[in-house]
Amino acid sequence: MQDDAWSPTPVLLTVDLVILTLRESRLHVLLVERGEDPFRGMPALPGGFLNHDGEEILDAAHRELSEETALAAGHVHLEQLAVYGDSGRDPRGRVVSVAHLAIAPGLPDPVAGTDATDAAWVPGEAVLSGELELAFDHRRIATDGIEHARTKLEFSALATAFCGESFTLAELQQVYEAVWGTELDTRNFYRKVQAAKGFIVPADADRRTTGGRPARLYRAGPKTVLFPPLIRPAPSATEESTKGEEA
């Protein structure tokens, strides 16, 4: 028999948030400037430790989201992204992060939380390209979050989470172009959206535009899974060359 009694390994648990929105038709991710060690002064994803051992993980994610964006749970898409637990990811010890993806339209300018000195919306491409060095493994988490959103746009109605309650087809196309990082043929896009039955449905009103016909408004439909899916176009040779230069 083993004489030594087993004792649990000390592990700390955090929640981190990849918060995405569109600003000026570009995909942006929320970053904070850390006000404490480790990585004081470096940009990082918003998040933090559980408040107490009885706090549920989803409740902690909602709390962090509310602190960083002042948004209630009913006004934002929030889902668990992945768990990150590499042994060397945090110099303070064994810290496991349960990362979440949050999406909402037109989010306001952020206010720094209690352990941050600043907060700002940063273009997604600045994170993906490595132009910004993030604390911990947060670039990996942010990259995973953006790629997850890109994939879900193909097969689900997630794109409507970036839009207001009602939107035009042009605004929906802007979502796909911003998240995928590529321009789309308007006629082909409209045809594919209309073919995905239940993806979007006409709203009860049109939006007046200056010097033109009123724009038809739509809202999210009853279907959450797209059939047929809207497959992301393959990157062009120019885009592949640009990625190679950035790497």
Coordinates of N, CA and C in Angstrom, one line a residue:
M1 N 0.8 -1.2 0.0 CA 0.0 0.0 0.0 C 0.9 1.3 0.0
Q2 N 0.3 2.3 -0.6 CA 1.1 3.6 -0.6 C 0.8 4.3 0.7
D3 N 1.9 4.7 1.4 CA 1.7 5.3 2.7 C 1.3 6.8 2.5
D4 N 1.9 7.5 1.5 CA 1.6 8.9 1.4 C 0.2 9.1 0.9
A5 N -0.5 10.0 1.6 CA -1.9 10.3 1.2 C -1.9 11.2 0.0
W6 N -2.8 11.0 -0.9 CA -2.9 11.8 -2.1 C -3.4 13.2 -1.8
S7 N -2.8 14.2 -2.3 CA -3.3 15.6 -2.2 C -3.5 16.2 -3.5
P8 N -4.5 17.0 -3.7 CA -4.8 17.6 -5.0 C -3.7 18.6 -5.4
T9 N -3.4 18.7 -6.7 CA -2.4 19.7 -7.2 C -3.1 21.1 -7.2
P10 N -2.4 22.1 -6.7 CA -2.9 23.4 -6.6 C -3.1 24.0 -8.0
V11 N -4.3 24.3 -8.4 CA -4.5 24.9 -9.8 C -5.5 26.1 -9.6
L12 N -5.1 27.2 -10.2 CA -6.0 28.3 -10.2 C -6.8 28.4 -11.5
L13 N -8.0 28.9 -11.5 CA -8.9 29.0 -12.6 C -9.2 30.4 -13.0
T14 N -9.1 30.7 -14.3 CA -9.5 32.0 -14.8 C -10.5 31.9 -15.9
V15 N -11.2 33.0 -16.2 CA -11.9 33.1 -17.5 C -11.3 34.2 -18.3
D16 N -11.2 34.0 -19.6 CA -10.7 35.0 -20.5 C -11.7 35.2 -21.6
L17 N -11.8 36.4 -22.1 CA -12.9 36.7 -23.1 C -12.3 37.2 -24.4
V18 N -12.7 36.6 -25.5 CA -12.4 37.1 -26.8 C -13.7 37.9 -27.2
I19 N -13.7 39.2 -27.1 CA -14.9 40.0 -27.4 C -14.7 40.6 -28.7
L20 N -15.6 40.3 -29.6 CA -15.5 40.8 -31.0 C -16.7 41.7 -31.3
T21 N -16.4 42.7 -32.2 CA -17.5 43.6 -32.7 C -17.0 44.2 -34.0
L22 N -17.9 44.8 -34.7 CA -17.5 45.6 -35.9 C -17.5 47.1 -35.6
R23 N -16.4 47.7 -36.0 CA -16.3 49.2 -35.8 C -15.8 49.7 -37.2
E24 N -16.6 50.6 -37.8 CA -16.3 51.2 -39.1 C -16.0 50.0 -40.1
S25 N -16.9 49.0 -40.0 CA -16.9 47.9 -41.0 C -15.7 47.0 -40.9
R26 N -15.0 47.1 -39.7 CA -13.8 46.3 -39.5 C -13.9 45.5 -38.3
L27 N -13.4 44.2 -38.3 CA -13.4 43.4 -37.1 C -12.5 43.9 -36.0
H28 N -13.0 44.1 -34.8 CA -12.1 44.5 -33.7 C -12.2 43.6 -32.5
V29 N -11.2 43.5 -31.8 CA -11.1 42.7 -30.6 C -10.8 43.6 -29.4
L30 N -11.4 43.3 -28.2 CA -11.2 44.2 -27.1 C -9.9 43.7 -26.3
L31 N -9.0 44.6 -26.1 CA -7.8 44.4 -25.3 C -7.7 45.3 -24.2
V32 N -7.1 44.9 -23.1 CA -6.8 45.8 -21.9 C -5.3 45.8 -21.7
E33 N -4.9 46.9 -21.1 CA -3.5 47.0 -20.7 C -3.3 46.6 -19.2
R34 N -2.5 45.6 -19.0 CA -2.4 45.0 -17.7 C -1.8 46.1 -16.7
G35 N -2.4 46.2 -15.6 CA -2.0 47.1 -14.6 C -1.2 46.5 -13.4
E36 N -1.0 45.1 -13.5 CA -0.3 44.4 -12.5 C 0.6 43.4 -13.1
D37 N 1.6 43.0 -12.3 CA 2.5 41.9 -12.8 C 1.7 40.6 -12.7
P38 N 2.1 39.6 -13.5 CA 3.1 39.6 -14.5 C 2.6 40.4 -15.8
F39 N 3.5 40.7 -16.6 CA 3.2 41.4 -17.9 C 2.6 42.8 -17.7
R40 N 3.0 43.5 -16.7 CA 2.5 44.8 -16.4 C 2.7 45.7 -17.7
G41 N 1.7 46.4 -18.1 CA 1.8 47.3 -19.2 C 1.6 46.7 -20.6
M42 N 1.5 45.4 -20.6 CA 1.3 44.7 -21.9 C -0.2 44.5 -22.2
P43 N -0.6 44.5 -23.5 CA -2.0 44.3 -23.9 C -2.4 42.8 -23.6
A44 N -3.6 42.6 -23.2 CA -4.1 41.2 -22.9 C -5.6 41.2 -23.1
L45 N -6.1 40.0 -23.2 CA -7.6 39.8 -23.3 C -8.2 40.1 -21.9
P46 N -9.3 40.7 -21.8 CA -10.0 40.9 -20.5 C -10.4 39.6 -19.9
G47 N -10.3 39.5 -18.6 CA -10.7 38.3 -17.9 C -10.1 38.4 -16.5
G48 N -10.2 37.3 -15.8 CA -9.7 37.3 -14.4 C -10.1 36.0 -13.7
F49 N -9.7 35.9 -12.4 CA -9.9 34.7 -11.6 C -11.4 34.7 -11.1
L50 N -11.8 33.5 -10.7 CA -13.1 33.4 -10.1 C -13.2 34.2 -8.9
N51 N -14.3 34.8 -8.6 CA -14.5 35.6 -7.4 C -14.4 34.8 -6.1
H52 N -14.9 33.6 -6.1 CA -14.9 32.7 -5.0 C -15.1 31.3 -5.5
D53 N -14.9 30.3 -4.7 CA -14.9 28.9 -5.1 C -16.3 28.4 -5.5
G54 N -17.3 29.2 -5.1 CA -18.7 28.8 -5.5 C -19.2 29.5 -6.7
E55 N -18.4 30.4 -7.3 CA -18.9 31.0 -8.6 C -18.8 30.1 -9.8
E56 N -19.9 30.0 -10.5 CA -19.9 29.1 -11.7 C -19.1 29.8 -12.8
I57 N -18.5 29.0 -13.6 CA -17.6 29.5 -14.7 C -18.4 30.4 -15.6
L58 N -19.6 30.0 -16.0 CA -20.4 30.9 -16.9 C -20.8 32.2 -16.3
D59 N -21.1 32.1 -15.0 CA -21.4 33.4 -14.2 C -20.2 34.3 -14.2
A60 N -19.0 33.7 -14.0 CA -17.8 34.5 -14.0 C -17.5 35.2 -15.4
A61 N -17.8 34.4 -16.5 CA -17.7 35.0 -17.8 C -18.7 36.2 -18.0
H62 N -19.9 36.0 -17.6 CA -20.9 37.1 -17.7 C -20.5 38.3 -16.8
R63 N -19.9 38.0 -15.7 CA -19.5 39.1 -14.8 C -18.4 39.9 -15.5
E64 N -17.4 39.2 -16.0 CA -16.3 39.9 -16.7 C -16.8 40.6 -17.9
L65 N -17.7 40.1 -18.6 CA -18.2 40.7 -19.8 C -19.0 42.0 -19.4
S66 N -19.7 41.9 -18.3 CA -20.5 43.1 -17.8 C -19.5 44.2 -17.3
E67 N -18.4 43.8 -16.7 CA -17.4 44.8 -16.2 C -16.7 45.5 -17.3
E68 N -16.5 44.7 -18.4 CA -15.7 45.3 -19.5 C -16.5 46.0 -20.5
T69 N -17.8 45.6 -20.7 CA -18.6 46.2 -21.8 C -19.9 46.8 -21.3
A70 N -20.3 46.6 -20.0 CA -21.5 47.0 -19.4 C -22.7 46.5 -20.1
L71 N -22.6 45.3 -20.7 CA -23.7 44.7 -21.5 C -24.3 43.6 -20.6
A72 N -25.6 43.5 -20.7 CA -26.3 42.4 -20.0 C -26.2 41.1 -20.8
A73 N -26.5 40.0 -20.2 CA -26.3 38.7 -20.9 C -27.3 38.6 -22.1
G74 N -28.4 39.2 -22.0 CA -29.4 39.0 -23.1 C -29.1 39.8 -24.3
H75 N -28.1 40.6 -24.3 CA -27.7 41.5 -25.4 C -26.4 41.1 -26.1
V76 N -25.9 39.9 -25.8 CA -24.6 39.5 -26.4 C -24.6 38.0 -26.6
H77 N -24.0 37.6 -27.7 CA -23.7 36.2 -27.9 C -22.5 35.8 -27.1
L78 N -22.6 34.8 -26.2 CA -21.5 34.3 -25.4 C -21.5 32.8 -25.4
E79 N -20.3 32.3 -25.7 CA -20.2 30.8 -25.7 C -18.8 30.4 -25.3
Q80 N -18.7 29.2 -24.7 CA -17.4 28.8 -24.3 C -16.5 28.4 -25.5
L81 N -15.3 28.9 -25.5 CA -14.4 28.7 -26.7 C -13.6 27.4 -26.5
A82 N -12.7 27.4 -25.5 CA -11.8 26.3 -25.3 C -11.2 26.5 -23.9
V83 N -10.4 25.4 -23.5 CA -9.7 25.4 -22.2 C -8.2 25.4 -22.5
Y84 N -7.5 26.3 -21.9 CA -6.0 26.5 -22.1 C -5.3 26.2 -20.7
G85 N -4.5 25.1 -20.7 CA -3.9 24.8 -19.4 C -2.5 24.3 -19.5
D86 N -1.7 24.8 -20.5 CA -0.3 24.4 -20.6 C 0.4 24.8 -19.3
S87 N 1.3 24.0 -18.8 CA 1.9 24.2 -17.5 C 2.7 25.5 -17.4
G88 N 3.2 26.0 -18.5 CA 4.1 27.2 -18.4 C 3.4 28.4 -18.9
R89 N 2.1 28.4 -19.1 CA 1.4 29.6 -19.7 C 1.3 30.8 -18.7
D90 N 1.5 30.6 -17.4 CA 1.4 31.7 -16.5 C 2.5 31.6 -15.5
P91 N 3.4 32.6 -15.3 CA 4.5 32.5 -14.4 C 4.1 32.5 -12.9
R92 N 2.8 32.7 -12.6 CA 2.3 32.7 -11.2 C 2.1 31.3 -10.7
G93 N 2.1 30.3 -11.6 CA 1.8 28.9 -11.2 C 0.9 28.2 -12.2
R94 N 0.3 27.1 -11.8 CA -0.5 26.4 -12.7 C -1.9 27.1 -12.8
V95 N -2.1 27.8 -13.9 CA -3.4 28.5 -14.1 C -4.0 28.0 -15.4
V96 N -5.3 27.6 -15.2 CA -6.1 27.1 -16.3 C -7.1 28.2 -16.7
S97 N -7.2 28.5 -18.0 CA -8.1 29.5 -18.5 C -9.2 28.8 -19.3
V98 N -10.5 29.1 -18.9 CA -11.6 28.7 -19.7 C -12.0 30.0 -20.5
A99 N -11.6 29.9 -21.8 CA -11.8 31.1 -22.7 C -13.2 31.1 -23.2
H100 N -13.8 32.2 -23.4 CA -15.1 32.4 -24.0 C -15.1 33.4 -25.1
L101 N -16.0 33.2 -26.1 CA -16.1 34.1 -27.2 C -17.4 34.9 -27.0
A102 N -17.3 36.2 -27.1 CA -18.4 37.1 -27.0 C -18.5 38.0 -28.2
I103 N -19.8 38.2 -28.7 CA -20.0 38.9 -29.9 C -21.2 39.8 -29.7
A104 N -21.2 41.0 -30.1 CA -22.3 41.9 -30.1 C -22.1 43.1 -31.0
P105 N -23.2 43.7 -31.5 CA -23.0 44.8 -32.5 C -22.8 46.1 -31.8
G106 N -22.0 47.0 -32.4 CA -21.8 48.4 -32.0 C -21.4 48.6 -30.6
L107 N -20.5 47.8 -30.1 CA -20.1 47.9 -28.7 C -19.5 49.3 -28.4
P108 N -19.7 49.9 -27.3 CA -19.2 51.2 -27.0 C -17.7 51.2 -26.7
D109 N -17.1 52.4 -26.5 CA -15.7 52.5 -26.1 C -15.6 51.8 -24.7
P110 N -14.6 51.0 -24.5 CA -14.5 50.2 -23.2 C -14.0 51.1 -22.1
V111 N -14.2 50.6 -20.9 CA -13.7 51.2 -19.7 C -12.8 50.2 -19.0
A112 N -11.6 50.5 -18.6 CA -10.7 49.6 -18.0 C -11.3 49.1 -16.7
G113 N -11.1 47.8 -16.4 CA -11.5 47.1 -15.2 C -10.6 47.4 -14.1
T114 N -10.8 46.7 -13.0 CA -10.0 46.9 -11.7 C -8.6 46.6 -11.8
D115 N -8.2 45.6 -12.6 CA -6.7 45.3 -12.7 C -6.1 45.7 -14.0
A116 N -6.7 46.7 -14.7 CA -6.2 47.2 -16.0 C -6.1 48.7 -15.9
T117 N -5.1 49.2 -16.7 CA -4.9 50.7 -16.7 C -5.6 51.3 -17.9
D118 N -5.9 50.5 -18.9 CA -6.5 51.0 -20.1 C -7.2 49.9 -20.9
A119 N -8.1 50.2 -21.8 CA -8.8 49.2 -22.6 C -9.1 49.9 -23.9
A120 N -9.0 49.1 -25.0 CA -9.2 49.7 -26.3 C -9.7 48.6 -27.3
W121 N -10.4 49.0 -28.3 CA -10.7 48.1 -29.4 C -9.5 48.1 -30.4
V122 N -9.1 47.0 -30.8 CA -7.9 46.8 -31.7 C -8.3 46.0 -32.9
P123 N -7.9 46.5 -34.1 CA -8.3 45.7 -35.3 C -7.8 44.3 -35.2
G124 N -8.7 43.3 -35.6 CA -8.3 41.9 -35.5 C -7.1 41.6 -36.2
E125 N -6.8 42.2 -37.4 CA -5.6 41.8 -38.2 C -4.3 42.2 -37.4
A126 N -4.4 43.2 -36.5 CA -3.2 43.5 -35.7 C -2.8 42.4 -34.8
V127 N -3.8 41.7 -34.3 CA -3.6 40.6 -33.4 C -3.2 39.4 -34.2
L128 N -3.9 39.1 -35.3 CA -3.6 37.9 -36.0 C -2.2 37.9 -36.6
S129 N -1.7 39.1 -37.0 CA -0.4 39.2 -37.7 C 0.7 39.2 -36.7
G130 N 0.5 39.3 -35.4 CA 1.6 39.4 -34.5 C 2.1 40.8 -34.3
E131 N 1.5 41.8 -35.0 CA 1.9 43.2 -34.8 C 2.0 43.6 -33.4
L132 N 1.0 43.1 -32.6 CA 0.9 43.4 -31.2 C 1.4 42.1 -30.4
E133 N 2.2 42.3 -29.4 CA 2.6 41.2 -28.6 C 1.7 41.2 -27.4
L134 N 1.0 40.1 -27.2 CA 0.0 40.0 -26.1 C 0.6 39.2 -24.9
A135 N 0.1 39.5 -23.7 CA 0.5 38.8 -22.5 C 0.1 37.3 -22.5
F136 N 0.8 36.5 -21.7 CA 0.4 35.1 -21.6 C 0.4 34.4 -23.0
D137 N -0.6 33.6 -23.2 CA -0.8 33.0 -24.5 C -2.1 33.6 -25.2
H138 N -2.3 34.9 -24.9 CA -3.5 35.5 -25.3 C -3.6 35.7 -26.8
R139 N -2.5 35.8 -27.5 CA -2.6 35.8 -29.0 C -3.1 34.5 -29.5
R140 N -2.7 33.4 -29.0 CA -3.2 32.1 -29.4 C -4.7 32.0 -29.1
I141 N -5.2 32.5 -28.0 CA -6.6 32.4 -27.6 C -7.4 33.3 -28.5
A142 N -6.9 34.6 -28.8 CA -7.6 35.5 -29.7 C -7.7 34.9 -31.1
T143 N -6.6 34.4 -31.6 CA -6.6 33.8 -32.9 C -7.6 32.6 -33.0
D144 N -7.6 31.8 -32.0 CA -8.6 30.7 -32.0 C -10.0 31.2 -32.0
G145 N -10.2 32.3 -31.2 CA -11.6 32.9 -31.2 C -12.0 33.4 -32.5
I146 N -11.1 34.1 -33.2 CA -11.5 34.7 -34.5 C -11.7 33.6 -35.5
E147 N -10.8 32.6 -35.5 CA -11.0 31.5 -36.5 C -12.3 30.7 -36.2
H148 N -12.6 30.6 -34.9 CA -13.9 29.9 -34.6 C -15.0 30.7 -35.1
A149 N -15.0 32.0 -35.0 CA -16.1 32.9 -35.5 C -16.1 32.7 -37.0
R150 N -15.0 32.7 -37.7 CA -14.9 32.6 -39.2 C -15.6 31.3 -39.6
T151 N -15.3 30.2 -38.9 CA -15.8 28.9 -39.3 C -17.3 28.9 -39.0
K152 N -17.8 29.4 -37.9 CA -19.2 29.4 -37.6 C -20.0 30.2 -38.5
L153 N -19.4 31.2 -39.1 CA -20.2 32.0 -40.1 C -20.6 31.2 -41.3
E154 N -19.8 30.2 -41.6 CA -20.1 29.3 -42.7 C -21.3 28.4 -42.5
F155 N -21.4 27.9 -41.3 CA -22.4 26.9 -41.0 C -23.6 27.3 -40.1
S156 N -23.5 28.5 -39.5 CA -24.5 28.9 -38.5 C -24.9 30.3 -38.8
A157 N -25.9 30.8 -38.0 CA -26.4 32.1 -38.1 C -25.7 33.1 -37.3
L158 N -24.4 32.8 -36.9 CA -23.7 33.7 -36.0 C -23.5 35.1 -36.5
A159 N -23.5 35.3 -37.8 CA -23.3 36.6 -38.4 C -24.3 37.6 -37.9
T160 N -25.5 37.1 -37.6 CA -26.6 38.1 -37.1 C -26.2 38.6 -35.7
A161 N -25.3 37.9 -35.0 CA -24.9 38.4 -33.7 C -24.1 39.7 -33.8
F162 N -23.5 40.0 -35.0 CA -22.8 41.2 -35.2 C -23.7 42.4 -35.6
C163 N -25.0 42.1 -35.9 CA -25.9 43.0 -36.4 C -26.9 43.5 -35.3
G164 N -27.5 44.6 -35.6 CA -28.6 45.1 -34.7 C -29.8 44.2 -34.9
E165 N -30.9 44.6 -34.2 CA -32.1 43.9 -34.3 C -32.6 43.7 -35.7
S166 N -32.4 44.8 -36.5 CA -32.8 44.7 -37.9 C -31.6 45.2 -38.7
F167 N -31.4 44.7 -39.9 CA -30.2 45.1 -40.7 C -30.5 44.9 -42.2
T168 N -29.7 45.5 -43.0 CA -29.8 45.3 -44.5 C -28.9 44.2 -44.9
L169 N -29.2 43.7 -46.1 CA -28.3 42.7 -46.7 C -26.9 43.2 -46.9
A170 N -26.7 44.5 -47.2 CA -25.4 45.1 -47.3 C -24.7 45.1 -46.0
E171 N -25.4 45.3 -44.9 CA -24.7 45.3 -43.6 C -24.4 43.8 -43.2
L172 N -25.2 42.9 -43.6 CA -24.8 41.5 -43.3 C -23.6 41.1 -44.1
Q173 N -23.5 41.6 -45.3 CA -22.3 41.3 -46.2 C -21.1 41.9 -45.5
Q174 N -21.2 43.1 -45.0 CA -20.1 43.7 -44.3 C -19.6 42.8 -43.2
V175 N -20.5 42.1 -42.5 CA -20.0 41.2 -41.4 C -19.2 40.1 -41.9
Y176 N -19.6 39.5 -43.0 CA -18.9 38.4 -43.6 C -17.5 38.9 -44.1
E177 N -17.5 40.0 -44.7 CA -16.3 40.5 -45.3 C -15.3 40.9 -44.2
A178 N -15.8 41.5 -43.1 CA -14.9 41.9 -42.0 C -14.3 40.7 -41.3
V179 N -15.2 39.7 -41.0 CA -14.7 38.6 -40.2 C -13.8 37.7 -41.0
W180 N -14.2 37.4 -42.3 CA -13.4 36.6 -43.1 C -12.2 37.3 -43.7
G181 N -12.2 38.6 -43.7 CA -11.1 39.4 -44.2 C -11.0 39.3 -45.7
T182 N -12.1 39.3 -46.4 CA -12.0 39.2 -47.9 C -13.3 39.9 -48.5
E183 N -13.2 40.4 -49.7 CA -14.3 41.0 -50.3 C -15.2 39.9 -51.0
L184 N -16.5 40.1 -51.0 CA -17.4 39.2 -51.6 C -18.2 39.8 -52.8
D185 N -18.5 39.0 -53.7 CA -19.3 39.4 -54.8 C -20.8 39.6 -54.3
T186 N -21.3 40.8 -54.4 CA -22.6 41.1 -53.8 C -23.7 40.3 -54.4
R187 N -23.8 40.1 -55.7 CA -24.9 39.3 -56.2 C -24.8 37.9 -55.8
N188 N -23.7 37.3 -55.8 CA -23.5 35.9 -55.4 C -23.8 35.7 -53.9
F189 N -23.4 36.7 -53.1 CA -23.6 36.7 -51.6 C -25.1 36.7 -51.4
Y190 N -25.8 37.6 -52.0 CA -27.3 37.7 -51.8 C -28.0 36.5 -52.2
R191 N -27.5 35.9 -53.3 CA -28.2 34.6 -53.7 C -28.0 33.5 -52.7
K192 N -26.8 33.4 -52.2 CA -26.5 32.3 -51.2 C -27.3 32.6 -49.9
V193 N -27.4 33.8 -49.5 CA -28.1 34.1 -48.2 C -29.6 33.8 -48.4
Q194 N -30.2 34.1 -49.5 CA -31.6 33.8 -49.8 C -31.8 32.3 -49.9
A195 N -30.8 31.6 -50.3 CA -31.0 30.1 -50.5 C -31.0 29.4 -49.1
A196 N -30.4 30.0 -48.1 CA -30.3 29.4 -46.8 C -31.6 29.7 -46.1
K197 N -32.6 28.9 -46.3 CA -34.0 29.1 -45.8 C -34.0 29.3 -44.2
G198 N -34.6 30.3 -43.7 CA -34.8 30.5 -42.3 C -33.6 31.2 -41.7
F199 N -32.6 31.6 -42.5 CA -31.4 32.3 -42.0 C -31.8 33.7 -41.5
I200 N -32.4 34.4 -42.5 CA -32.9 35.8 -42.2 C -34.3 35.8 -42.7
V201 N -35.1 36.7 -42.1 CA -36.5 36.9 -42.6 C -36.8 38.4 -42.7
P202 N -37.7 38.9 -43.6 CA -37.9 40.3 -43.7 C -38.5 40.9 -42.4
A203 N -38.0 42.1 -42.1 CA -38.5 42.8 -41.0 C -39.8 43.6 -41.4
D204 N -40.4 44.3 -40.5 CA -41.7 44.9 -40.8 C -41.5 46.3 -41.4
A205 N -40.3 46.8 -41.6 CA -40.1 48.1 -42.0 C -38.9 48.2 -43.0
D206 N -38.8 49.3 -43.7 CA -37.7 49.5 -44.6 C -36.9 50.7 -44.0
R207 N -35.6 50.9 -44.4 CA -34.8 52.0 -43.9 C -34.7 53.0 -45.0
R208 N -35.0 54.2 -44.7 CA -34.9 55.3 -45.7 C -33.4 55.6 -45.9
T209 N -33.1 55.7 -47.2 CA -31.7 56.1 -47.6 C -31.8 57.4 -48.4
T210 N -30.7 58.2 -48.3 CA -30.6 59.5 -49.0 C -30.4 59.3 -50.5
G211 N -31.4 59.8 -51.3 CA -31.2 59.8 -52.7 C -31.4 58.5 -53.4
G212 N -32.1 57.6 -52.7 CA -32.3 56.2 -53.3 C -33.6 55.6 -52.7
R213 N -33.8 54.4 -53.2 CA -35.0 53.6 -52.7 C -34.7 53.2 -51.3
P214 N -35.8 53.0 -50.5 CA -35.6 52.5 -49.1 C -34.9 51.1 -49.1
A215 N -34.1 50.9 -48.2 CA -33.4 49.6 -48.1 C -34.2 48.6 -47.4
R216 N -34.3 47.4 -47.9 CA -35.1 46.4 -47.3 C -34.4 45.9 -46.0
L217 N -35.2 45.8 -44.9 CA -34.6 45.4 -43.6 C -35.0 43.9 -43.3
Y218 N -34.0 43.3 -42.6 CA -34.2 41.9 -42.3 C -33.9 41.7 -40.8
R219 N -34.3 40.6 -40.2 CA -33.9 40.2 -38.9 C -33.5 38.7 -38.8
A220 N -32.9 38.3 -37.7 CA -32.5 36.9 -37.6 C -33.7 36.0 -37.8
G221 N -33.6 34.9 -38.5 CA -34.7 34.0 -38.7 C -34.6 32.9 -37.7
P222 N -35.5 31.9 -37.8 CA -35.6 30.8 -36.8 C -34.5 29.8 -36.9
K223 N -33.8 29.7 -38.0 CA -32.7 28.7 -38.1 C -31.4 29.1 -37.6
T224 N -30.8 28.3 -36.8 CA -29.4 28.6 -36.3 C -28.3 27.8 -37.1
V225 N -28.7 26.8 -37.9 CA -27.8 26.1 -38.7 C -28.1 26.4 -40.2
L226 N -27.1 26.8 -41.0 CA -27.3 27.2 -42.4 C -27.3 26.0 -43.3
F227 N -28.3 25.9 -44.1 CA -28.3 24.9 -45.2 C -29.0 25.4 -46.4
P228 N -28.2 25.5 -47.5 CA -26.8 25.1 -47.6 C -25.9 26.1 -46.9
P229 N -24.7 25.7 -46.5 CA -23.8 26.6 -45.8 C -23.3 27.7 -46.7
L230 N -22.8 28.8 -46.2 CA -22.1 29.8 -46.9 C -20.6 29.6 -46.8
I231 N -20.0 28.9 -47.7 CA -18.6 28.5 -47.6 C -17.7 29.7 -47.8
R232 N -16.7 29.8 -47.0 CA -15.7 30.9 -47.1 C -14.9 30.7 -48.3
P233 N -14.7 31.8 -49.1 CA -13.9 31.6 -50.3 C -12.5 31.4 -50.0
A234 N -11.8 30.6 -50.8 CA -10.4 30.4 -50.7 C -9.6 31.7 -50.8
P235 N -8.5 31.9 -50.0 CA -7.8 33.2 -50.1 C -7.1 33.3 -51.5
S236 N -7.1 34.5 -52.0 CA -6.5 34.8 -53.3 C -5.0 34.7 -53.2
A237 N -4.3 34.6 -54.4 CA -2.9 34.6 -54.4 C -2.2 35.8 -53.7
T238 N -2.9 36.9 -53.9 CA -2.4 38.2 -53.3 C -2.4 38.1 -51.7
E239 N -3.6 37.5 -51.2 CA -3.7 37.4 -49.8 C -2.7 36.4 -49.2
E240 N -2.5 35.3 -49.9 CA -1.5 34.3 -49.5 C -0.1 34.9 -49.5
S241 N 0.2 35.7 -50.5 CA 1.5 36.4 -50.5 C 1.7 37.3 -49.4
T242 N 0.6 38.1 -49.0 CA 0.7 39.0 -47.9 C 0.9 38.3 -46.6
K243 N 0.2 37.1 -46.4 CA 0.4 36.4 -45.2 C 1.8 35.9 -45.1
G244 N 2.4 35.4 -46.2 CA 3.8 34.9 -46.2 C 4.7 36.0 -45.8
E245 N 4.5 37.3 -46.3 CA 5.4 38.4 -45.9 C 5.3 38.7 -44.5
E246 N 4.0 38.6 -43.9 CA 3.8 38.9 -42.5 C 4.5 37.9 -41.6
A247 N 4.5 36.6 -42.1 CA 5.1 35.6 -41.3 C 6.6 35.7 -41.2

